Amino acid sequence: MIELLRRWIVPSACLICVGAAAPGTVCDGCRASLPWNRIACPVCALPQRSAIAHVCANCAAEPPHFDATLAAFRYEAPIAQAIAGLKYHAQFRQSRWLGAEIARLAAERTSALPDLLIPVPLHPSRLRERGYNQALELARGITRQLAIDIDWQSAVRLRATADQIGKRARERRKEVRKAFAVGAAVAGRHIALIDDVMTTGSTVDDLARAARAAGAARIEVWVAARVP
């Protein structure tokens, strides 16, 4: 409780340890110890223990509908808590700094940046319940650093899906199958699908399937964290 009060009274406090930091960011000490996802499959961002990143066995055997994934962090503490704060408690400062870290990593690459950011949409019933889309908030955090347009209208979730927490990969794939539709605005475009966490990749893969059917030329997935 004391830490929460300090963050409220002293907005320049680190979002993790409440030490001194620029407003809405984390201090240098905490940032250095974060679970960065530095070596990962270039397709699905699955964390790897090898010295050099390589395409994982799953992506080699059954390539997804997207071309590449950028995941800033592994889904571990304190990133998991930061994402929970954004997703369930409307802590938008988390989306701003997480989005900034995604943007920084994207800008460091040699590959071209996408033309559009497409936040993974919520079903209208879930959006009414939550009041905001955490993927859209992350996209806004990214565009504070990178001049990329957000398209939050072309992708729609056609049906409400159950919460995916605790479900196995096969169950997740079945639950989200043909759950999305994407409009023609993505035709011929290089797009990045934005979400908070990637677990098995089932959700973004189905959205990528719809985007590919709509004519998207290149599809990347950008997330704050990847589950190992």
PDB file of C-alpha atoms in Angstrom:
ATOM      1  CA  MET A   1       0.000   0.000   0.000  1.00  0.00           C
ATOM      2  CA  ILE A   2       2.838   2.414   0.833  1.00  0.00           C
ATOM      3  CA  GLU A   3       4.448   1.753  -2.558  1.00  0.00           C
ATOM      4  CA  LEU A   4       1.154   2.391  -4.361  1.00  0.00           C
ATOM      5  CA  LEU A   5       0.707   5.673  -2.480  1.00  0.00           C
ATOM      6  CA  ARG A   6       4.240   6.708  -3.343  1.00  0.00           C
ATOM      7  CA  ARG A   7       3.638   6.047  -7.044  1.00  0.00           C
ATOM      8  CA  TRP A   8       0.524   8.204  -6.842  1.00  0.00           C
ATOM      9  CA  ILE A   9       2.223  11.059  -4.962  1.00  0.00           C
ATOM     10  CA  VAL A  10       5.590  10.845  -6.761  1.00  0.00           C
ATOM     11  CA  PRO A  11       4.893  10.105 -10.442  1.00  0.00           C
ATOM     12  CA  SER A  12       8.648   9.985 -11.186  1.00  0.00           C
ATOM     13  CA  ALA A  13       9.005   6.791  -9.133  1.00  0.00           C
ATOM     14  CA  CYS A  14      10.099   3.613 -10.941  1.00  0.00           C
ATOM     15  CA  LEU A  15       7.102   1.504 -11.927  1.00  0.00           C
ATOM     16  CA  ILE A  16       8.746  -1.555 -10.359  1.00  0.00           C
ATOM     17  CA  CYS A  17      10.808  -0.567  -7.312  1.00  0.00           C
ATOM     18  CA  VAL A  18       9.553   3.033  -6.777  1.00  0.00           C
ATOM     19  CA  GLY A  19      13.120   4.322  -6.922  1.00  0.00           C
ATOM     20  CA  ALA A  20      13.990   7.429  -8.926  1.00  0.00           C
ATOM     21  CA  ALA A  21      13.125   7.204 -12.619  1.00  0.00           C
ATOM     22  CA  ALA A  22      11.771   9.329 -15.429  1.00  0.00           C
ATOM     23  CA  PRO A  23       7.981   9.647 -15.172  1.00  0.00           C
ATOM     24  CA  GLY A  24       6.192   6.500 -16.291  1.00  0.00           C
ATOM     25  CA  THR A  25       9.335   4.391 -16.722  1.00  0.00           C
ATOM     26  CA  VAL A  26      11.572   2.032 -14.754  1.00  0.00           C
ATOM     27  CA  CYS A  27      14.935   2.854 -13.192  1.00  0.00           C
ATOM     28  CA  ASP A  28      18.216   1.728 -14.770  1.00  0.00           C
ATOM     29  CA  GLY A  29      18.741  -0.982 -12.150  1.00  0.00           C
ATOM     30  CA  CYS A  30      15.346  -2.587 -12.692  1.00  0.00           C
ATOM     31  CA  ARG A  31      15.615  -2.251 -16.457  1.00  0.00           C
ATOM     32  CA  ALA A  32      18.928  -4.126 -16.505  1.00  0.00           C
ATOM     33  CA  SER A  33      17.403  -7.034 -14.589  1.00  0.00           C
ATOM     34  CA  LEU A  34      14.236  -7.400 -16.670  1.00  0.00           C
ATOM     35  CA  PRO A  35      13.592 -10.765 -18.398  1.00  0.00           C
ATOM     36  CA  TRP A  36      14.483  -9.641 -21.918  1.00  0.00           C
ATOM     37  CA  ASN A  37      13.674 -12.103 -24.681  1.00  0.00           C
ATOM     38  CA  ARG A  38      16.992 -11.654 -26.476  1.00  0.00           C
ATOM     39  CA  ILE A  39      17.438 -15.082 -28.096  1.00  0.00           C
ATOM     40  CA  ALA A  40      14.230 -16.455 -29.552  1.00  0.00           C
ATOM     41  CA  CYS A  41      12.677 -18.126 -32.577  1.00  0.00           C
ATOM     42  CA  PRO A  42      12.452 -15.386 -35.230  1.00  0.00           C
ATOM     43  CA  VAL A  43       9.027 -16.639 -36.307  1.00  0.00           C
ATOM     44  CA  CYS A  44       7.138 -17.138 -33.019  1.00  0.00           C
ATOM     45  CA  ALA A  45       9.576 -15.554 -30.498  1.00  0.00           C
ATOM     46  CA  LEU A  46       9.721 -18.690 -28.354  1.00  0.00           C
ATOM     47  CA  PRO A  47      12.645 -18.138 -25.941  1.00  0.00           C
ATOM     48  CA  GLN A  48      15.688 -20.278 -26.720  1.00  0.00           C
ATOM     49  CA  ARG A  49      18.779 -21.308 -24.782  1.00  0.00           C
ATOM     50  CA  SER A  50      21.084 -21.554 -27.773  1.00  0.00           C
ATOM     51  CA  ALA A  51      23.713 -18.927 -28.510  1.00  0.00           C
ATOM     52  CA  ILE A  52      22.119 -18.015 -31.857  1.00  0.00           C
ATOM     53  CA  ALA A  53      18.395 -17.691 -32.572  1.00  0.00           C
ATOM     54  CA  HIS A  54      16.949 -20.235 -34.997  1.00  0.00           C
ATOM     55  CA  VAL A  55      13.520 -21.258 -36.247  1.00  0.00           C
ATOM     56  CA  CYS A  56      11.988 -23.579 -33.667  1.00  0.00           C
ATOM     57  CA  ALA A  57      10.818 -27.113 -34.467  1.00  0.00           C
ATOM     58  CA  ASN A  58       7.123 -26.184 -34.294  1.00  0.00           C
ATOM     59  CA  CYS A  59       7.452 -23.312 -36.761  1.00  0.00           C
ATOM     60  CA  ALA A  60       9.601 -25.406 -39.085  1.00  0.00           C
ATOM     61  CA  ALA A  61       7.075 -28.263 -39.089  1.00  0.00           C
ATOM     62  CA  GLU A  62       3.934 -26.123 -39.282  1.00  0.00           C
ATOM     63  CA  PRO A  63       4.643 -22.483 -40.205  1.00  0.00           C
ATOM     64  CA  PRO A  64       2.083 -20.040 -38.795  1.00  0.00           C
ATOM     65  CA  HIS A  65       0.172 -17.512 -40.899  1.00  0.00           C
ATOM     66  CA  PHE A  66       2.448 -14.680 -39.699  1.00  0.00           C
ATOM     67  CA  ASP A  67       6.020 -14.100 -40.842  1.00  0.00           C
ATOM     68  CA  ALA A  68       7.836 -12.955 -37.698  1.00  0.00           C
ATOM     69  CA  THR A  69       7.349 -12.075 -34.050  1.00  0.00           C
ATOM     70  CA  LEU A  70       8.935  -9.456 -31.828  1.00  0.00           C
ATOM     71  CA  ALA A  71       8.444 -10.110 -28.105  1.00  0.00           C
ATOM     72  CA  ALA A  72      10.266  -7.687 -25.863  1.00  0.00           C
ATOM     73  CA  PHE A  73      10.251  -9.859 -22.739  1.00  0.00           C
ATOM     74  CA  ARG A  74       9.724 -13.353 -21.430  1.00  0.00           C
ATOM     75  CA  TYR A  75       6.493 -13.622 -19.467  1.00  0.00           C
ATOM     76  CA  GLU A  76       8.036 -13.617 -16.021  1.00  0.00           C
ATOM     77  CA  ALA A  77       8.063 -11.332 -12.978  1.00  0.00           C
ATOM     78  CA  PRO A  78       7.950  -8.360 -12.928  1.00  0.00           C
ATOM     79  CA  ILE A  79       6.662  -8.140 -16.510  1.00  0.00           C
ATOM     80  CA  ALA A  80       3.764 -10.479 -15.744  1.00  0.00           C
ATOM     81  CA  GLN A  81       2.642  -8.161 -12.954  1.00  0.00           C
ATOM     82  CA  ALA A  82       2.982  -5.089 -15.172  1.00  0.00           C
ATOM     83  CA  ILE A  83       0.824  -6.682 -17.857  1.00  0.00           C
ATOM     84  CA  ALA A  84      -1.762  -7.746 -15.282  1.00  0.00           C
ATOM     85  CA  GLY A  85      -1.885  -4.164 -14.040  1.00  0.00           C
ATOM     86  CA  LEU A  86      -2.604  -2.955 -17.557  1.00  0.00           C
ATOM     87  CA  LYS A  87      -5.020  -5.723 -18.496  1.00  0.00           C
ATOM     88  CA  TYR A  88      -7.146  -5.873 -15.367  1.00  0.00           C
ATOM     89  CA  HIS A  89      -6.561  -2.589 -13.507  1.00  0.00           C
ATOM     90  CA  ALA A  90      -6.319   0.047 -16.255  1.00  0.00           C
ATOM     91  CA  GLN A  91      -2.740   0.972 -15.346  1.00  0.00           C
ATOM     92  CA  PHE A  92      -2.024   2.783 -18.600  1.00  0.00           C
ATOM     93  CA  ARG A  93       1.445   3.888 -17.519  1.00  0.00           C
ATOM     94  CA  GLN A  94       2.390   0.237 -18.004  1.00  0.00           C
ATOM     95  CA  SER A  95       1.225   0.283 -21.625  1.00  0.00           C
ATOM     96  CA  ARG A  96       3.223   3.433 -22.319  1.00  0.00           C
ATOM     97  CA  TRP A  97       6.561   2.061 -21.112  1.00  0.00           C
ATOM     98  CA  LEU A  98       5.985  -1.462 -22.440  1.00  0.00           C
ATOM     99  CA  GLY A  99       4.993   0.034 -25.781  1.00  0.00           C
ATOM    100  CA  ALA A 100       8.115   2.200 -25.729  1.00  0.00           C
ATOM    101  CA  GLU A 101      10.315  -0.876 -25.188  1.00  0.00           C
ATOM    102  CA  ILE A 102       8.639  -2.701 -28.087  1.00  0.00           C
ATOM    103  CA  ALA A 103       9.157   0.363 -30.279  1.00  0.00           C
ATOM    104  CA  ARG A 104      12.813   0.667 -29.293  1.00  0.00           C
ATOM    105  CA  LEU A 105      13.530  -2.952 -30.208  1.00  0.00           C
ATOM    106  CA  ALA A 106      11.629  -2.610 -33.489  1.00  0.00           C
ATOM    107  CA  ALA A 107      13.606   0.502 -34.422  1.00  0.00           C
ATOM    108  CA  GLU A 108      16.917  -1.262 -33.738  1.00  0.00           C
ATOM    109  CA  ARG A 109      16.253  -3.921 -36.376  1.00  0.00           C
ATOM    110  CA  THR A 110      17.526  -3.624 -39.924  1.00  0.00           C
ATOM    111  CA  SER A 111      14.195  -4.721 -41.415  1.00  0.00           C
ATOM    112  CA  ALA A 112      11.545  -2.269 -42.576  1.00  0.00           C
ATOM    113  CA  LEU A 113       8.911  -1.070 -40.149  1.00  0.00           C
ATOM    114  CA  PRO A 114       5.291  -2.003 -40.827  1.00  0.00           C
ATOM    115  CA  ASP A 115       2.786   0.320 -42.461  1.00  0.00           C
ATOM    116  CA  LEU A 116       0.058  -0.328 -39.903  1.00  0.00           C
ATOM    117  CA  LEU A 117      -0.365  -1.513 -36.331  1.00  0.00           C
ATOM    118  CA  ILE A 118      -3.420  -3.745 -35.864  1.00  0.00           C
ATOM    119  CA  PRO A 119      -4.363  -4.286 -32.197  1.00  0.00           C
ATOM    120  CA  VAL A 120      -5.867  -7.713 -31.521  1.00  0.00           C
ATOM    121  CA  PRO A 121      -9.553  -6.793 -31.123  1.00  0.00           C
ATOM    122  CA  LEU A 122     -11.778  -7.683 -28.197  1.00  0.00           C
ATOM    123  CA  HIS A 123     -15.309  -8.884 -28.719  1.00  0.00           C
ATOM    124  CA  PRO A 124     -17.767  -6.012 -28.084  1.00  0.00           C
ATOM    125  CA  SER A 125     -19.104  -7.767 -24.981  1.00  0.00           C
ATOM    126  CA  ARG A 126     -15.600  -8.040 -23.484  1.00  0.00           C
ATOM    127  CA  LEU A 127     -14.810  -4.471 -24.471  1.00  0.00           C
ATOM    128  CA  ARG A 128     -17.926  -3.229 -22.679  1.00  0.00           C
ATOM    129  CA  GLU A 129     -16.981  -5.267 -19.618  1.00  0.00           C
ATOM    130  CA  ARG A 130     -13.373  -4.083 -19.468  1.00  0.00           C
ATOM    131  CA  GLY A 131     -13.873  -0.593 -20.830  1.00  0.00           C
ATOM    132  CA  TYR A 132     -10.723  -0.570 -22.966  1.00  0.00           C
ATOM    133  CA  ASN A 133      -8.588  -2.814 -25.155  1.00  0.00           C
ATOM    134  CA  GLN A 134      -5.137  -3.382 -23.658  1.00  0.00           C
ATOM    135  CA  ALA A 135      -3.726  -4.209 -27.122  1.00  0.00           C
ATOM    136  CA  LEU A 136      -4.863  -0.813 -28.410  1.00  0.00           C
ATOM    137  CA  GLU A 137      -3.257   0.866 -25.392  1.00  0.00           C
ATOM    138  CA  LEU A 138       0.023  -0.898 -26.167  1.00  0.00           C
ATOM    139  CA  ALA A 139      -0.224   0.216 -29.800  1.00  0.00           C
ATOM    140  CA  ARG A 140      -0.649   3.789 -28.580  1.00  0.00           C
ATOM    141  CA  GLY A 141       2.482   3.364 -26.480  1.00  0.00           C
ATOM    142  CA  ILE A 142       4.357   2.220 -29.570  1.00  0.00           C
ATOM    143  CA  THR A 143       3.187   5.148 -31.699  1.00  0.00           C
ATOM    144  CA  ARG A 144       4.483   7.590 -29.100  1.00  0.00           C
ATOM    145  CA  GLN A 145       7.931   6.440 -30.318  1.00  0.00           C
ATOM    146  CA  LEU A 146       7.360   5.338 -33.914  1.00  0.00           C
ATOM    147  CA  ALA A 147       5.345   7.145 -36.586  1.00  0.00           C
ATOM    148  CA  ILE A 148       3.161   4.190 -37.577  1.00  0.00           C
ATOM    149  CA  ASP A 149      -0.590   4.486 -38.007  1.00  0.00           C
ATOM    150  CA  ILE A 150      -2.906   2.419 -35.820  1.00  0.00           C
ATOM    151  CA  ASP A 151      -5.783   0.694 -37.591  1.00  0.00           C
ATOM    152  CA  TRP A 152      -8.221  -0.349 -34.867  1.00  0.00           C
ATOM    153  CA  GLN A 153     -11.223  -0.797 -37.178  1.00  0.00           C
ATOM    154  CA  SER A 154     -10.185  -3.281 -39.878  1.00  0.00           C
ATOM    155  CA  ALA A 155      -9.889  -6.285 -37.550  1.00  0.00           C
ATOM    156  CA  VAL A 156     -12.981  -7.513 -35.716  1.00  0.00           C
ATOM    157  CA  ARG A 157     -13.621 -10.427 -33.404  1.00  0.00           C
ATOM    158  CA  LEU A 158     -16.633 -12.252 -34.781  1.00  0.00           C
ATOM    159  CA  ARG A 159     -17.552 -14.160 -31.652  1.00  0.00           C
ATOM    160  CA  ALA A 160     -16.804 -14.070 -27.976  1.00  0.00           C
ATOM    161  CA  THR A 161     -14.218 -16.645 -26.925  1.00  0.00           C
ATOM    162  CA  ALA A 162     -13.620 -18.045 -23.479  1.00  0.00           C
ATOM    163  CA  ASP A 163     -10.625 -16.961 -21.423  1.00  0.00           C
ATOM    164  CA  GLN A 164      -7.561 -18.867 -22.660  1.00  0.00           C
ATOM    165  CA  ILE A 165      -5.747 -19.002 -19.308  1.00  0.00           C
ATOM    166  CA  GLY A 166      -4.838 -22.571 -18.356  1.00  0.00           C
ATOM    167  CA  LYS A 167      -5.880 -24.144 -21.647  1.00  0.00           C
ATOM    168  CA  ARG A 168      -3.668 -26.399 -23.734  1.00  0.00           C
ATOM    169  CA  ALA A 169      -2.513 -25.469 -27.219  1.00  0.00           C
ATOM    170  CA  ARG A 170      -5.054 -27.688 -28.965  1.00  0.00           C
ATOM    171  CA  GLU A 171      -7.906 -26.234 -26.921  1.00  0.00           C
ATOM    172  CA  ARG A 172      -6.719 -22.700 -27.652  1.00  0.00           C
ATOM    173  CA  ARG A 173      -6.570 -23.354 -31.396  1.00  0.00           C
ATOM    174  CA  LYS A 174     -10.073 -24.805 -31.396  1.00  0.00           C
ATOM    175  CA  GLU A 175     -11.486 -21.940 -29.323  1.00  0.00           C
ATOM    176  CA  VAL A 176     -10.212 -19.151 -31.591  1.00  0.00           C
ATOM    177  CA  ARG A 177     -10.617 -20.878 -34.957  1.00  0.00           C
ATOM    178  CA  LYS A 178     -12.208 -18.452 -37.438  1.00  0.00           C
ATOM    179  CA  ALA A 179     -12.868 -15.986 -34.629  1.00  0.00           C
ATOM    180  CA  PHE A 180     -11.628 -12.947 -36.607  1.00  0.00           C
ATOM    181  CA  ALA A 181     -12.292 -11.058 -39.803  1.00  0.00           C
ATOM    182  CA  VAL A 182     -10.087  -8.402 -41.378  1.00  0.00           C
ATOM    183  CA  GLY A 183     -11.070  -5.719 -43.886  1.00  0.00           C
ATOM    184  CA  ALA A 184      -9.530  -4.847 -47.231  1.00  0.00           C
ATOM    185  CA  ALA A 185      -7.524  -1.915 -45.829  1.00  0.00           C
ATOM    186  CA  VAL A 186      -4.628  -4.323 -45.127  1.00  0.00           C
ATOM    187  CA  ALA A 187      -4.365  -5.518 -48.745  1.00  0.00           C
ATOM    188  CA  GLY A 188      -0.799  -5.208 -49.975  1.00  0.00           C
ATOM    189  CA  ARG A 189       0.335  -3.745 -46.642  1.00  0.00           C
ATOM    190  CA  HIS A 190       3.038  -4.712 -44.182  1.00  0.00           C
ATOM    191  CA  ILE A 191       1.241  -4.955 -40.819  1.00  0.00           C
ATOM    192  CA  ALA A 192       2.082  -5.718 -37.203  1.00  0.00           C
ATOM    193  CA  LEU A 193      -0.502  -7.376 -34.969  1.00  0.00           C
ATOM    194  CA  ILE A 194      -0.245  -5.987 -31.438  1.00  0.00           C
ATOM    195  CA  ASP A 195      -1.053  -7.898 -28.233  1.00  0.00           C
ATOM    196  CA  ASP A 196       0.067  -8.013 -24.622  1.00  0.00           C
ATOM    197  CA  VAL A 197       1.080 -11.673 -24.225  1.00  0.00           C
ATOM    198  CA  MET A 198       1.711 -14.520 -26.657  1.00  0.00           C
ATOM    199  CA  THR A 199       1.269 -17.974 -25.158  1.00  0.00           C
ATOM    200  CA  THR A 200       0.797 -20.603 -27.875  1.00  0.00           C
ATOM    201  CA  GLY A 201       0.217 -18.071 -30.642  1.00  0.00           C
ATOM    202  CA  SER A 202      -3.236 -19.450 -31.478  1.00  0.00           C
ATOM    203  CA  THR A 203      -5.025 -16.100 -31.212  1.00  0.00           C
ATOM    204  CA  VAL A 204      -2.594 -14.083 -33.327  1.00  0.00           C
ATOM    205  CA  ASP A 205      -2.300 -16.941 -35.810  1.00  0.00           C
ATOM    206  CA  ASP A 206      -6.043 -16.933 -36.456  1.00  0.00           C
ATOM    207  CA  LEU A 207      -6.014 -13.157 -36.787  1.00  0.00           C
ATOM    208  CA  ALA A 208      -3.037 -13.457 -39.156  1.00  0.00           C
ATOM    209  CA  ARG A 209      -4.977 -16.042 -41.170  1.00  0.00           C
ATOM    210  CA  ALA A 210      -7.785 -13.528 -41.642  1.00  0.00           C
ATOM    211  CA  ALA A 211      -5.317 -10.754 -42.489  1.00  0.00           C
ATOM    212  CA  ARG A 212      -3.594 -12.960 -45.051  1.00  0.00           C
ATOM    213  CA  ALA A 213      -6.960 -13.787 -46.616  1.00  0.00           C
ATOM    214  CA  ALA A 214      -7.611 -10.030 -46.844  1.00  0.00           C
ATOM    215  CA  GLY A 215      -4.380  -9.591 -48.804  1.00  0.00           C
ATOM    216  CA  ALA A 216      -1.792  -8.483 -46.216  1.00  0.00           C
ATOM    217  CA  ALA A 217       1.666  -8.713 -47.803  1.00  0.00           C
ATOM    218  CA  ARG A 218       3.738  -9.207 -44.649  1.00  0.00           C
ATOM    219  CA  ILE A 219       2.464  -9.937 -41.166  1.00  0.00           C
ATOM    220  CA  GLU A 220       4.458  -9.485 -37.987  1.00  0.00           C
ATOM    221  CA  VAL A 221       3.354  -9.985 -34.395  1.00  0.00           C
ATOM    222  CA  TRP A 222       4.548  -7.525 -31.750  1.00  0.00           C
ATOM    223  CA  VAL A 223       3.878  -8.385 -28.109  1.00  0.00           C
ATOM    224  CA  ALA A 224       5.136  -7.203 -24.758  1.00  0.00           C
ATOM    225  CA  ALA A 225       5.874 -10.733 -23.547  1.00  0.00           C
ATOM    226  CA  ARG A 226       6.202 -14.321 -24.723  1.00  0.00           C
ATOM    227  CA  VAL A 227       5.408 -17.280 -22.505  1.00  0.00           C
ATOM    228  CA  PRO A 228       8.419 -19.644 -22.484  1.00  0.00           C
TER     229      PRO A 228
END
